[in-house]
Coordinates of C-alpha atoms in Angstrom, one line a residue:
X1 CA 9.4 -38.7 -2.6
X2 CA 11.8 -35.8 -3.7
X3 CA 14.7 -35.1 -1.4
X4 CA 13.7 -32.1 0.6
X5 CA 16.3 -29.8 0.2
X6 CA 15.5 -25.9 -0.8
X7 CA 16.0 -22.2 1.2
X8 CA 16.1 -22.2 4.8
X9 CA 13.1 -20.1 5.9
X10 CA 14.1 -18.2 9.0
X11 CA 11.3 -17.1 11.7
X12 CA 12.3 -14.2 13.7
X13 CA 11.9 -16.1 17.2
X14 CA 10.0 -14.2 20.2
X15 CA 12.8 -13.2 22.2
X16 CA 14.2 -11.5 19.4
X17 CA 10.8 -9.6 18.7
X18 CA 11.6 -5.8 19.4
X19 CA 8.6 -3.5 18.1
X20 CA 6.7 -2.2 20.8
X21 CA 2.8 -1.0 20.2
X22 CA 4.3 2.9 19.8
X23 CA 6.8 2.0 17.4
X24 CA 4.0 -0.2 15.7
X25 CA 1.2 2.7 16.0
X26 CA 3.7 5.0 14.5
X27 CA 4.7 3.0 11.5
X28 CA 1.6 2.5 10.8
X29 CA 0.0 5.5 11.1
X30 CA 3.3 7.2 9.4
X31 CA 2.4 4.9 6.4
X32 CA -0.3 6.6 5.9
X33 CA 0.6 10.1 7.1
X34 CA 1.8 10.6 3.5
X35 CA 1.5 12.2 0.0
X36 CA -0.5 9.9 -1.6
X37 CA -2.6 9.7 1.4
X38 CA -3.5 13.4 0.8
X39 CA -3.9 13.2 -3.1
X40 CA -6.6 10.2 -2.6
X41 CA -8.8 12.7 -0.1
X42 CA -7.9 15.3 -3.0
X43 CA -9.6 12.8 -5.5
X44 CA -12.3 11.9 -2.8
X45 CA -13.6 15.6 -3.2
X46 CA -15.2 14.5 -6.6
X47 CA -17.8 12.5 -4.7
X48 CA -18.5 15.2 -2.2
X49 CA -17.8 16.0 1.1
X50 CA -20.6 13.8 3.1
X51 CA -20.2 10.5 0.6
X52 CA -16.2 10.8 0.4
X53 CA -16.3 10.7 4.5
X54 CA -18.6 7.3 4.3
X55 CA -16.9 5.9 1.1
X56 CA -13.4 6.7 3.3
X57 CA -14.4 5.3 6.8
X58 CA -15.9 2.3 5.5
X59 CA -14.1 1.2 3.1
X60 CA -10.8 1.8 4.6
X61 CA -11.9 0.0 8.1
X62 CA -13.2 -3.2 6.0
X63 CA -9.6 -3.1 3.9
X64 CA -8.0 -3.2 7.1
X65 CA -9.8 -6.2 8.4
X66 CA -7.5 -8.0 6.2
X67 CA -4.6 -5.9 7.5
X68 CA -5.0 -7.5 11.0
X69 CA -5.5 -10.9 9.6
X70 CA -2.1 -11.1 7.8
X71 CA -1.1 -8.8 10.6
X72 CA -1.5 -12.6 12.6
X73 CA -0.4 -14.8 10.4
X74 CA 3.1 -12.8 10.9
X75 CA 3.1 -12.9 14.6
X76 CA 2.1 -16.5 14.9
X77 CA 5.0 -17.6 12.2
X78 CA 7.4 -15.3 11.9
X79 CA 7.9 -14.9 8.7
X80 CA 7.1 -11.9 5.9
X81 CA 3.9 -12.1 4.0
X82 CA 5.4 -13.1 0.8
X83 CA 7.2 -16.2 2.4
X84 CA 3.7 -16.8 4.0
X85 CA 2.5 -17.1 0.1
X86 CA 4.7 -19.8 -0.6
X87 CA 2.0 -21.7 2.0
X88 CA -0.9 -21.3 -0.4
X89 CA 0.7 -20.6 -4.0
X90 CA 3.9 -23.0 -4.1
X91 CA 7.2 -22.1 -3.7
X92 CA 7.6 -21.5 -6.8
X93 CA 4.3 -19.8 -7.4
X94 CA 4.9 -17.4 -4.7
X95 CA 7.2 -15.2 -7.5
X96 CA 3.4 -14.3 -8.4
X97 CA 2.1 -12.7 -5.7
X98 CA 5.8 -11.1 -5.2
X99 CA 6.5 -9.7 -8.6
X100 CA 2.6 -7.7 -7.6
X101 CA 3.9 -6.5 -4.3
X102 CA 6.9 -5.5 -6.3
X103 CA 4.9 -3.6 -8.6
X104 CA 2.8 -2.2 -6.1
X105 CA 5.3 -0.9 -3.8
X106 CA 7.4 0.9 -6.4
X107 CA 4.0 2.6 -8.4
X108 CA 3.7 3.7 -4.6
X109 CA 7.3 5.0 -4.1
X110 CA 6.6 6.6 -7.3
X111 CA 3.5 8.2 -6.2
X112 CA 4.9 9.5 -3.2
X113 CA 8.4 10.6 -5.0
X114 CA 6.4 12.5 -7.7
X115 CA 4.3 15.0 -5.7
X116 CA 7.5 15.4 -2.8
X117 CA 9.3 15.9 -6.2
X118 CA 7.2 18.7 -6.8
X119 CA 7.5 20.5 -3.8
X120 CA 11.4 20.6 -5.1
X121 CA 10.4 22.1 -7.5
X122 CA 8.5 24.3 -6.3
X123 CA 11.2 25.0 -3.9
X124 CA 13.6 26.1 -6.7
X125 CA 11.0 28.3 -8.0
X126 CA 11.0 30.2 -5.0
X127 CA 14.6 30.2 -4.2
X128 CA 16.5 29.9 -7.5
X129 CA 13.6 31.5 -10.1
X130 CA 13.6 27.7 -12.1
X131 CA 9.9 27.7 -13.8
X132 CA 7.9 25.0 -11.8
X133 CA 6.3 21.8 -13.0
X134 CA 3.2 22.3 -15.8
X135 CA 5.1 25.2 -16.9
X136 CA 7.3 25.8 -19.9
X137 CA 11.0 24.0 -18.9
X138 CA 9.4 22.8 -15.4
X139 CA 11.1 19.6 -16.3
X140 CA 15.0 20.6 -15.0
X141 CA 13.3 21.2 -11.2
X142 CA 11.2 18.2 -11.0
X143 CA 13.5 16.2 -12.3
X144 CA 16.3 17.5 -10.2
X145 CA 13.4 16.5 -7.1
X146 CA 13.5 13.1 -7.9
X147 CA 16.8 12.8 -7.6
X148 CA 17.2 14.2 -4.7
X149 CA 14.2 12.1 -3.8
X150 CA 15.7 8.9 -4.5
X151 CA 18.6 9.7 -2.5
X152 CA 16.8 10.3 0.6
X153 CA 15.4 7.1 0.2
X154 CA 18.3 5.2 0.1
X155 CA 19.9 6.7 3.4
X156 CA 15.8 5.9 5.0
X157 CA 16.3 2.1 4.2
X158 CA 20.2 1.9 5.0
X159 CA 20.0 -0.5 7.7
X160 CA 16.6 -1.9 6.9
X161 CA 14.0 -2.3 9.7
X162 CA 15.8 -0.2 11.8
X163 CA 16.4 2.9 9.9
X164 CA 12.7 2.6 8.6
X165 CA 11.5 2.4 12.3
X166 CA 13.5 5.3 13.1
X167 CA 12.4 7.8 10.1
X168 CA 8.5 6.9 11.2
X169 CA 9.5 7.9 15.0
X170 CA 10.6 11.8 13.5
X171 CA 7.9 11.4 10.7
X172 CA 5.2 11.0 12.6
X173 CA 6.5 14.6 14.9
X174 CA 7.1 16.1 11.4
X175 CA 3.3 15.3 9.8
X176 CA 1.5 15.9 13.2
X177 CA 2.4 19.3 12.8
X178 CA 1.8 19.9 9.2
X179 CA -1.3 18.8 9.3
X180 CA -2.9 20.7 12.5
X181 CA -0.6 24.0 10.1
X182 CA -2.7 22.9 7.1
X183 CA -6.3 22.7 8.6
X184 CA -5.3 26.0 10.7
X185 CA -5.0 27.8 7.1
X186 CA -7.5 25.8 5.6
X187 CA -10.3 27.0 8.1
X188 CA -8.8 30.3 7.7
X189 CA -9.7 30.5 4.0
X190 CA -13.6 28.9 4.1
X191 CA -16.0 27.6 7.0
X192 CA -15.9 24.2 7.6
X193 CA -19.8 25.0 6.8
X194 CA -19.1 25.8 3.6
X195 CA -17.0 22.8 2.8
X196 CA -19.8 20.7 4.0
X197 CA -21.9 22.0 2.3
X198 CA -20.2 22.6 -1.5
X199 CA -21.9 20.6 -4.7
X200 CA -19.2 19.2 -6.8
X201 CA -19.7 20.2 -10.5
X202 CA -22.0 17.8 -12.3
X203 CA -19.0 17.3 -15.2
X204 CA -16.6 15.9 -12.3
X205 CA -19.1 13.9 -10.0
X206 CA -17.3 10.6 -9.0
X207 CA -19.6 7.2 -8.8
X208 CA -19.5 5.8 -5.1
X209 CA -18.7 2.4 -6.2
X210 CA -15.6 3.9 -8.1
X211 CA -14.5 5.8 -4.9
X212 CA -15.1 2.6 -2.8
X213 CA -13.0 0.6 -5.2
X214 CA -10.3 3.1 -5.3
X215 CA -10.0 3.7 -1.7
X216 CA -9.8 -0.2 -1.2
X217 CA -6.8 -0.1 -3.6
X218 CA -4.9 2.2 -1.7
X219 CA -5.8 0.6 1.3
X220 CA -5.1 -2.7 0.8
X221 CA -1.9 -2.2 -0.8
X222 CA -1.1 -1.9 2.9
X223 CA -2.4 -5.5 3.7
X224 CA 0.5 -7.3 1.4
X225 CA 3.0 -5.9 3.9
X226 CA 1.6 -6.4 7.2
X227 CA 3.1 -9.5 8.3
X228 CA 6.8 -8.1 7.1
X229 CA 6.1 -5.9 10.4
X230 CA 3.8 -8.0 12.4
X231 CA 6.7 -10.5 12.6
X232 CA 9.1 -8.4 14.7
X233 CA 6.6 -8.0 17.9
X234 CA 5.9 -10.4 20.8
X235 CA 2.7 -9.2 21.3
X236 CA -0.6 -11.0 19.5
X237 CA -2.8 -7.6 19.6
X238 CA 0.5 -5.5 18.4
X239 CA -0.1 -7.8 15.2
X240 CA -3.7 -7.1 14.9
X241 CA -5.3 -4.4 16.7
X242 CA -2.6 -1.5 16.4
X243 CA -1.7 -2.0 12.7
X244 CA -5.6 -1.6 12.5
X245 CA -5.9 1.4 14.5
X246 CA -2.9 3.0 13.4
X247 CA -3.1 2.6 9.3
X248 CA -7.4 3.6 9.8
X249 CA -6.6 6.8 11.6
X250 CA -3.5 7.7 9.4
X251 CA -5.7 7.3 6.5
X252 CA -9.2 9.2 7.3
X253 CA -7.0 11.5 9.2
X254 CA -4.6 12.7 6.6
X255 CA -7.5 12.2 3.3
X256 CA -9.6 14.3 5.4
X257 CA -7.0 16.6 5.1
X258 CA -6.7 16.4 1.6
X259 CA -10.1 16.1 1.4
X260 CA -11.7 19.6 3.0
X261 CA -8.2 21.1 1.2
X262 CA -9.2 20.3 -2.5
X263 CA -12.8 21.7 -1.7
X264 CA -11.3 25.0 0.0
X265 CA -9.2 25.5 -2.7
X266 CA -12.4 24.5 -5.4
X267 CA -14.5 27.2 -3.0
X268 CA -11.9 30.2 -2.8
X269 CA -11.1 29.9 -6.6
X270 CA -14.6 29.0 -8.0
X271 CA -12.8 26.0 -10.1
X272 CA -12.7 22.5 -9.2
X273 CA -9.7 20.5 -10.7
X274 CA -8.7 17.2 -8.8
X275 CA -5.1 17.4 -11.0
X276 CA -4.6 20.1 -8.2
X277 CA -5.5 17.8 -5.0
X278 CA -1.8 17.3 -4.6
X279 CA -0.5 18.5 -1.1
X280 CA 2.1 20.2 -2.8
X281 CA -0.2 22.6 -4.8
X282 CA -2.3 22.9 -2.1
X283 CA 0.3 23.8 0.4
X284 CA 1.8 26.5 -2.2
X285 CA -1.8 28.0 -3.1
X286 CA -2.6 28.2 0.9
X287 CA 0.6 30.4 1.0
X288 CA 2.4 27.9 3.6
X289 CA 5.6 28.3 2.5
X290 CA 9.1 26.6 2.1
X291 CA 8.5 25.0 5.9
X292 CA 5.4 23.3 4.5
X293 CA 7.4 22.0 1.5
X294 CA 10.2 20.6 3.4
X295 CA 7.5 18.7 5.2
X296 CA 5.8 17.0 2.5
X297 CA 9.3 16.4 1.5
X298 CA 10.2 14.8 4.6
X299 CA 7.1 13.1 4.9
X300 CA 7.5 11.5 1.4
X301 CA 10.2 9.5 2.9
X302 CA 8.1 8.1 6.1
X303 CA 5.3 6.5 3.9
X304 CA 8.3 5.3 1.3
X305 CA 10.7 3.7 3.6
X306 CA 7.6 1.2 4.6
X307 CA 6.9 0.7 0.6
X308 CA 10.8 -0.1 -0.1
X309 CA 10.8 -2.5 2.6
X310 CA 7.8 -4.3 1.8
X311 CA 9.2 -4.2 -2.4
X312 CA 12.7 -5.2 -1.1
X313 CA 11.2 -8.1 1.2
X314 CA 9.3 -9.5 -2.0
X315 CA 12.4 -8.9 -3.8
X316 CA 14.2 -11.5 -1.7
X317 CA 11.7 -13.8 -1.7
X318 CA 12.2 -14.3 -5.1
X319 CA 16.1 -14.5 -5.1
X320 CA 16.6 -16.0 -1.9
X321 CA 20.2 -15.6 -1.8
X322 CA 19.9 -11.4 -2.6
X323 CA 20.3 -9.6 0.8
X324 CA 17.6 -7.8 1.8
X325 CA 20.0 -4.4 1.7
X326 CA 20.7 -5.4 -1.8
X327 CA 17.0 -5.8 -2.5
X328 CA 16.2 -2.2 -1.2
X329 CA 18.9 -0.6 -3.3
X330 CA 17.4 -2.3 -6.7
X331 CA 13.7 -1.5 -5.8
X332 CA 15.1 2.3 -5.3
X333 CA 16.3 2.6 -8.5
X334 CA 13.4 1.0 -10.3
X335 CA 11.1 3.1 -8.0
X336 CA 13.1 6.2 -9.5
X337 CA 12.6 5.0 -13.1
X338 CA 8.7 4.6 -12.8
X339 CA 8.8 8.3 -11.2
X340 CA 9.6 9.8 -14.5
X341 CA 6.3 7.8 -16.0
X342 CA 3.5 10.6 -15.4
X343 CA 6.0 13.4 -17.4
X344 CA 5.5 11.5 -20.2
X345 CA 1.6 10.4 -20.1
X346 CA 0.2 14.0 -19.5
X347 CA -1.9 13.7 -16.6
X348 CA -0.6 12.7 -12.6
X349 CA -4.2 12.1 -11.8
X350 CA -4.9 9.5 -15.3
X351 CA -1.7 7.9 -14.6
X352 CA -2.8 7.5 -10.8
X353 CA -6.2 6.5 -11.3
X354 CA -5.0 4.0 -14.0
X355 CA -2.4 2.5 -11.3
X356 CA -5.1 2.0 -8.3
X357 CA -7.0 -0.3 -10.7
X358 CA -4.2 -2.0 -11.4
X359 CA -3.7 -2.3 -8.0
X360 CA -7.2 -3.2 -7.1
X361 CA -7.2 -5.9 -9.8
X362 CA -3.7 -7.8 -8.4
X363 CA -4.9 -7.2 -4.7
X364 CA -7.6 -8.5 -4.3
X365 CA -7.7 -12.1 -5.7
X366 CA -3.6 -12.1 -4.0
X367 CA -4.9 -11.3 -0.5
X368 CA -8.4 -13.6 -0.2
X369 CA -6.2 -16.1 -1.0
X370 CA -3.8 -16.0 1.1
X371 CA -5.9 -15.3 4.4
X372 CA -8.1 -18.3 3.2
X373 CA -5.3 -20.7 2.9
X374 CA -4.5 -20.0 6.3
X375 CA -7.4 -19.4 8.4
X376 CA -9.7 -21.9 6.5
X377 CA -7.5 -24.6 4.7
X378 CA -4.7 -24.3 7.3
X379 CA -7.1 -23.7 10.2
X380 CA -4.4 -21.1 11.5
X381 CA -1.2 -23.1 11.6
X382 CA 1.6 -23.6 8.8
X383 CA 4.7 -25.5 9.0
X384 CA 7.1 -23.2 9.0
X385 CA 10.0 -25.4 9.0
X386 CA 8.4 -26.9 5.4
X387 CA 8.6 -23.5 4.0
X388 CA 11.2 -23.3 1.2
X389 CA 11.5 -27.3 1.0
X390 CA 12.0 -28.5 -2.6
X391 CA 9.4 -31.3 -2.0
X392 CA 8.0 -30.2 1.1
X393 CA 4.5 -29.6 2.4
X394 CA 4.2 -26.5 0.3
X395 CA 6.2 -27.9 -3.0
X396 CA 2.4 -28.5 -4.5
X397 CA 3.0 -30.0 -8.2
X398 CA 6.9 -28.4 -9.8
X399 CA 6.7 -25.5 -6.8
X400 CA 3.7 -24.5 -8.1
X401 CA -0.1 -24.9 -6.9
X402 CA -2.1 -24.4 -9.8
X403 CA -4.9 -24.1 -8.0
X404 CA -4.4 -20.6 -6.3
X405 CA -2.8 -19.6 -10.0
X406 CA -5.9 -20.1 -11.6
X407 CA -8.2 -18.4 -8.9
X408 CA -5.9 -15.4 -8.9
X409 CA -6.3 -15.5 -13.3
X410 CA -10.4 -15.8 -12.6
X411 CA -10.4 -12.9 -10.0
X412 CA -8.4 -10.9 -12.6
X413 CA -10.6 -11.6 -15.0
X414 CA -13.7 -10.8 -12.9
X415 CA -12.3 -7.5 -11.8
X416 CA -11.8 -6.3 -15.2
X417 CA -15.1 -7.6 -17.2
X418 CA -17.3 -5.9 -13.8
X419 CA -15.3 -3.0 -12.4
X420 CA -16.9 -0.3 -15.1
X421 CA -20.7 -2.0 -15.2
X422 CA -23.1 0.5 -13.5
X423 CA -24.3 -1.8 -11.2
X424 CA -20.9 -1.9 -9.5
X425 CA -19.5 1.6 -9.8
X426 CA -22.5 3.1 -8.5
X427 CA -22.9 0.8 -5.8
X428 CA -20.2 -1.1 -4.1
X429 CA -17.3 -1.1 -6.2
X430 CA -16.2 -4.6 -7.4
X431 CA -12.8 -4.8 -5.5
X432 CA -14.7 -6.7 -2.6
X433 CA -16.6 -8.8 -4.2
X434 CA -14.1 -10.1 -6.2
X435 CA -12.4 -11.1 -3.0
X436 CA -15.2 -12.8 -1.5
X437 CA -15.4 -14.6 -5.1
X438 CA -12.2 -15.3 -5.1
X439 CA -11.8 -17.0 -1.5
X440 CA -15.1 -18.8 -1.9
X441 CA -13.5 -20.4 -5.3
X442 CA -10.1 -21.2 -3.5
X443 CA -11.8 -23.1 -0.8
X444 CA -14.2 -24.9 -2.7
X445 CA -11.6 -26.2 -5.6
X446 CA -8.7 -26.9 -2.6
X447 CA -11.2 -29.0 -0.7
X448 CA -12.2 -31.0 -3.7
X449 CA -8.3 -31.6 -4.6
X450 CA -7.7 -32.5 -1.0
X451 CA -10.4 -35.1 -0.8
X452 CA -9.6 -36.6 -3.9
X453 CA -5.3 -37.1 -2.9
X454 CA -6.8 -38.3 0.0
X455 CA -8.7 -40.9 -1.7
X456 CA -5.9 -41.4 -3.8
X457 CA -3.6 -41.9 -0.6
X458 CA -6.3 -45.0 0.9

């Protein structure tokens, strides 16, 4: 038996658990109340207005059923979700699932940083007379915005939790308003008959399946950080229930926004062009003004503080000795390099597309296993004080179980071979059914391993 020596793992202990259910309501509501938020019901338009409400409602509510299940395992240990991973991947293989939520979290910062840094630009348009983004020497403003950008995302993760939990308590004020100012002018412009009632051009249709799989990739994304916030509050359904509650009515809230948005501007313009679902091109082509601009500015920072903190978590989980302030700084400026990405591939909407199936392809597979290593294999208890033993419970074969390695390579695999077959995209999407594939797998192979170091053990 190897000496068990490693990281010490520490569990936030109860009476040191601080989040309340508003503070938790708001961040995860403010997680959502957010840029990218709007873009995806911008997108959603494609499908139309009745099928993007059902693809959005169910598809977001069954993404965060997984939500509240890692929302639990937090509570119950303590711990962030990547340290949770270590359980079912190894301690060693948990740099997998880490180096995805890594990933993940910046293409998100990214998202977010790219359309606030838009409304920069648009903001120098109007008060300086710079040429805005998609026109000739647009580059100097939006560049300039994601600088700016960056820096006001270092000051949101300053003091970590904290500072994050305070930007969603004025974020949350800030987009409640915007969003009751957008609708105002949006119902202004066309009926909400009208919007109802619009055909999207046969050239742009969207499959449902594809929406459904893209709407679970957003959504999920969420999932991989729930326990980082679960942790911090004393309260079981403040870990399950209001994360739920929160992240669903953030999302079909602020999509439905960008949703009846993209098809008011598609209406009052006669041209449908989802490149233009962006809040900040809708907000300048509504005529909202400079307010509206500093919002979605603003508002950029409540959905990216929660990214950065959920990157800079995984971060340290992989270099355990890397504070956690440290970590944030370092996912910042790699979040500001991937922001330049969609100047350089031509399209914001092919360059987002192509990052939600990335998204959906890592996701998946990542999160089926780790909610059925605890609630099934685990039967909803882990050893915490094992976690980060060299040796330990969780030390598998070199750090590593191969097991969950493999499953995560087949669901990969499955995701990519099935996602684009017609039987999928106009049907269900293959994002869940590669997680139910990929759980099933897990268990099966993990029982027969078990069973056979049991029989190994007599």
């Amino acid at each position: 038996m190897k000496e068990q020596k490693g990281t010490t793992i520490f569990s936030i202990p109860m009476k040191n658990r601080k989040t309340n259910t508003w503070d938790m309501f708001a961040t995860w509501v403010g997680a959502n109340a957010n840029n990218g938020t709007w873009f995806v019901g911008g997108v959603l338009a494609a499908c139309g207005f009745a099928v993007a409400m059902k693809v959005l409602v169910l598809s977001s509510a069954l993404s965060y059923v997984f939500l509240s299940l890692v929302g639990y395992i937090g509570y119950k240990t303590g711990v962030s979700t990547m340290t949770l991973s270590r359980a079912s991947f190894g301690e060693r293989g948990s740099y997998l699932p880490s180096l995805v939520n890594i990933t993940q979290f910046i293409g998100w910062t990214a998202v977010n940083t790219f359309i606030a840094a838009q409304s920069v630009s648009i903001l120098f348009h109007d008060l300086l007379g710079w040429p805005v983004w998609g026109q000739h020497g647009g580059y100097l403003g939006l560049i300039v915005g994601i600088i700016i950008m960056s820096v006001l995302h270092i000051i949101s993760v300053s003091s970590g939790s904290r500072s994050v939990q305070m930007i969603e308590r004025l974020g949350i004020i800030l987009v409640l308003v915007f969003v009751i100012w957008e609708s105002v002018a949006v119902f202004r412009t066309v009926a909400f008959s009208q919007i109802v009632n619009w055909h999207v051009p046969a050239q742009s249709k969207m499959a449902v399946g594809a929406a459904v799989d893209y709407v679970a990739a957003f959504n999920l994304a969420w999932v991989t950080a729930g326990a980082d916030f679960t942790r911090f509050t004393a309260k079981e359904k403040n870990a399950t229930l209001t994360p739920f509650l929160g992240a669903l009515l953030g999302v079909v809230w602020f999509a439905f926004i960008g949703l009846i948005s993209t098809i008011s501007i598609a209406i009052s313009s006669g041209v449908y062009n989802a490149n233009n679902s962006d809040p900040s091109t809708i907000a300048s082509k509504l005529g909202l003004g400079v307010v509206a601009l500093l919002v979605i500015i603003l508002t950029s920072m409540t959905a990216n503080a929660v990214n950065l903190l959920a990157a800079g978590s995984a971060l340290s989980n992989i270099f355990t000795k890397l504070k956690l302030k440290y970590s944030l700084w370092i996912v910042v400026l790699l979040a500001t390099v991937v922001t330049f990405i969609p100047m350089f591939v031509g399209s914001f909407l092919s360059a987002f597309e192509s990052f939600l199936d990335y998204v959906g392809m890592v996701l998946g597979p990542t999160i089926a296993i780790i909610c059925t290593d605890f609630y099934f294999r685990a039967h909803r208890q882990y050893d915490v004080a094992e976690l980060g033993k060299v040796g330990g419970k969780y030390w598998y074969r070199g750090g590593v179980n191969w097991v969950a390695i493999i499953v995560f390579a087949i669901g990969v695999a499955f995701f990519l071979g099935v996602h684009q077959l017609p039987i999928f995209v106009n049907t269900i999407g293959a994002t869940f059914i590669d997680m139910c594939l990929s759980g099933i797998l897990y268990y099966g192979i993990m029982l027969l391993v078990d069973r056979k170091e049991d029989e190994l053990c007599y």
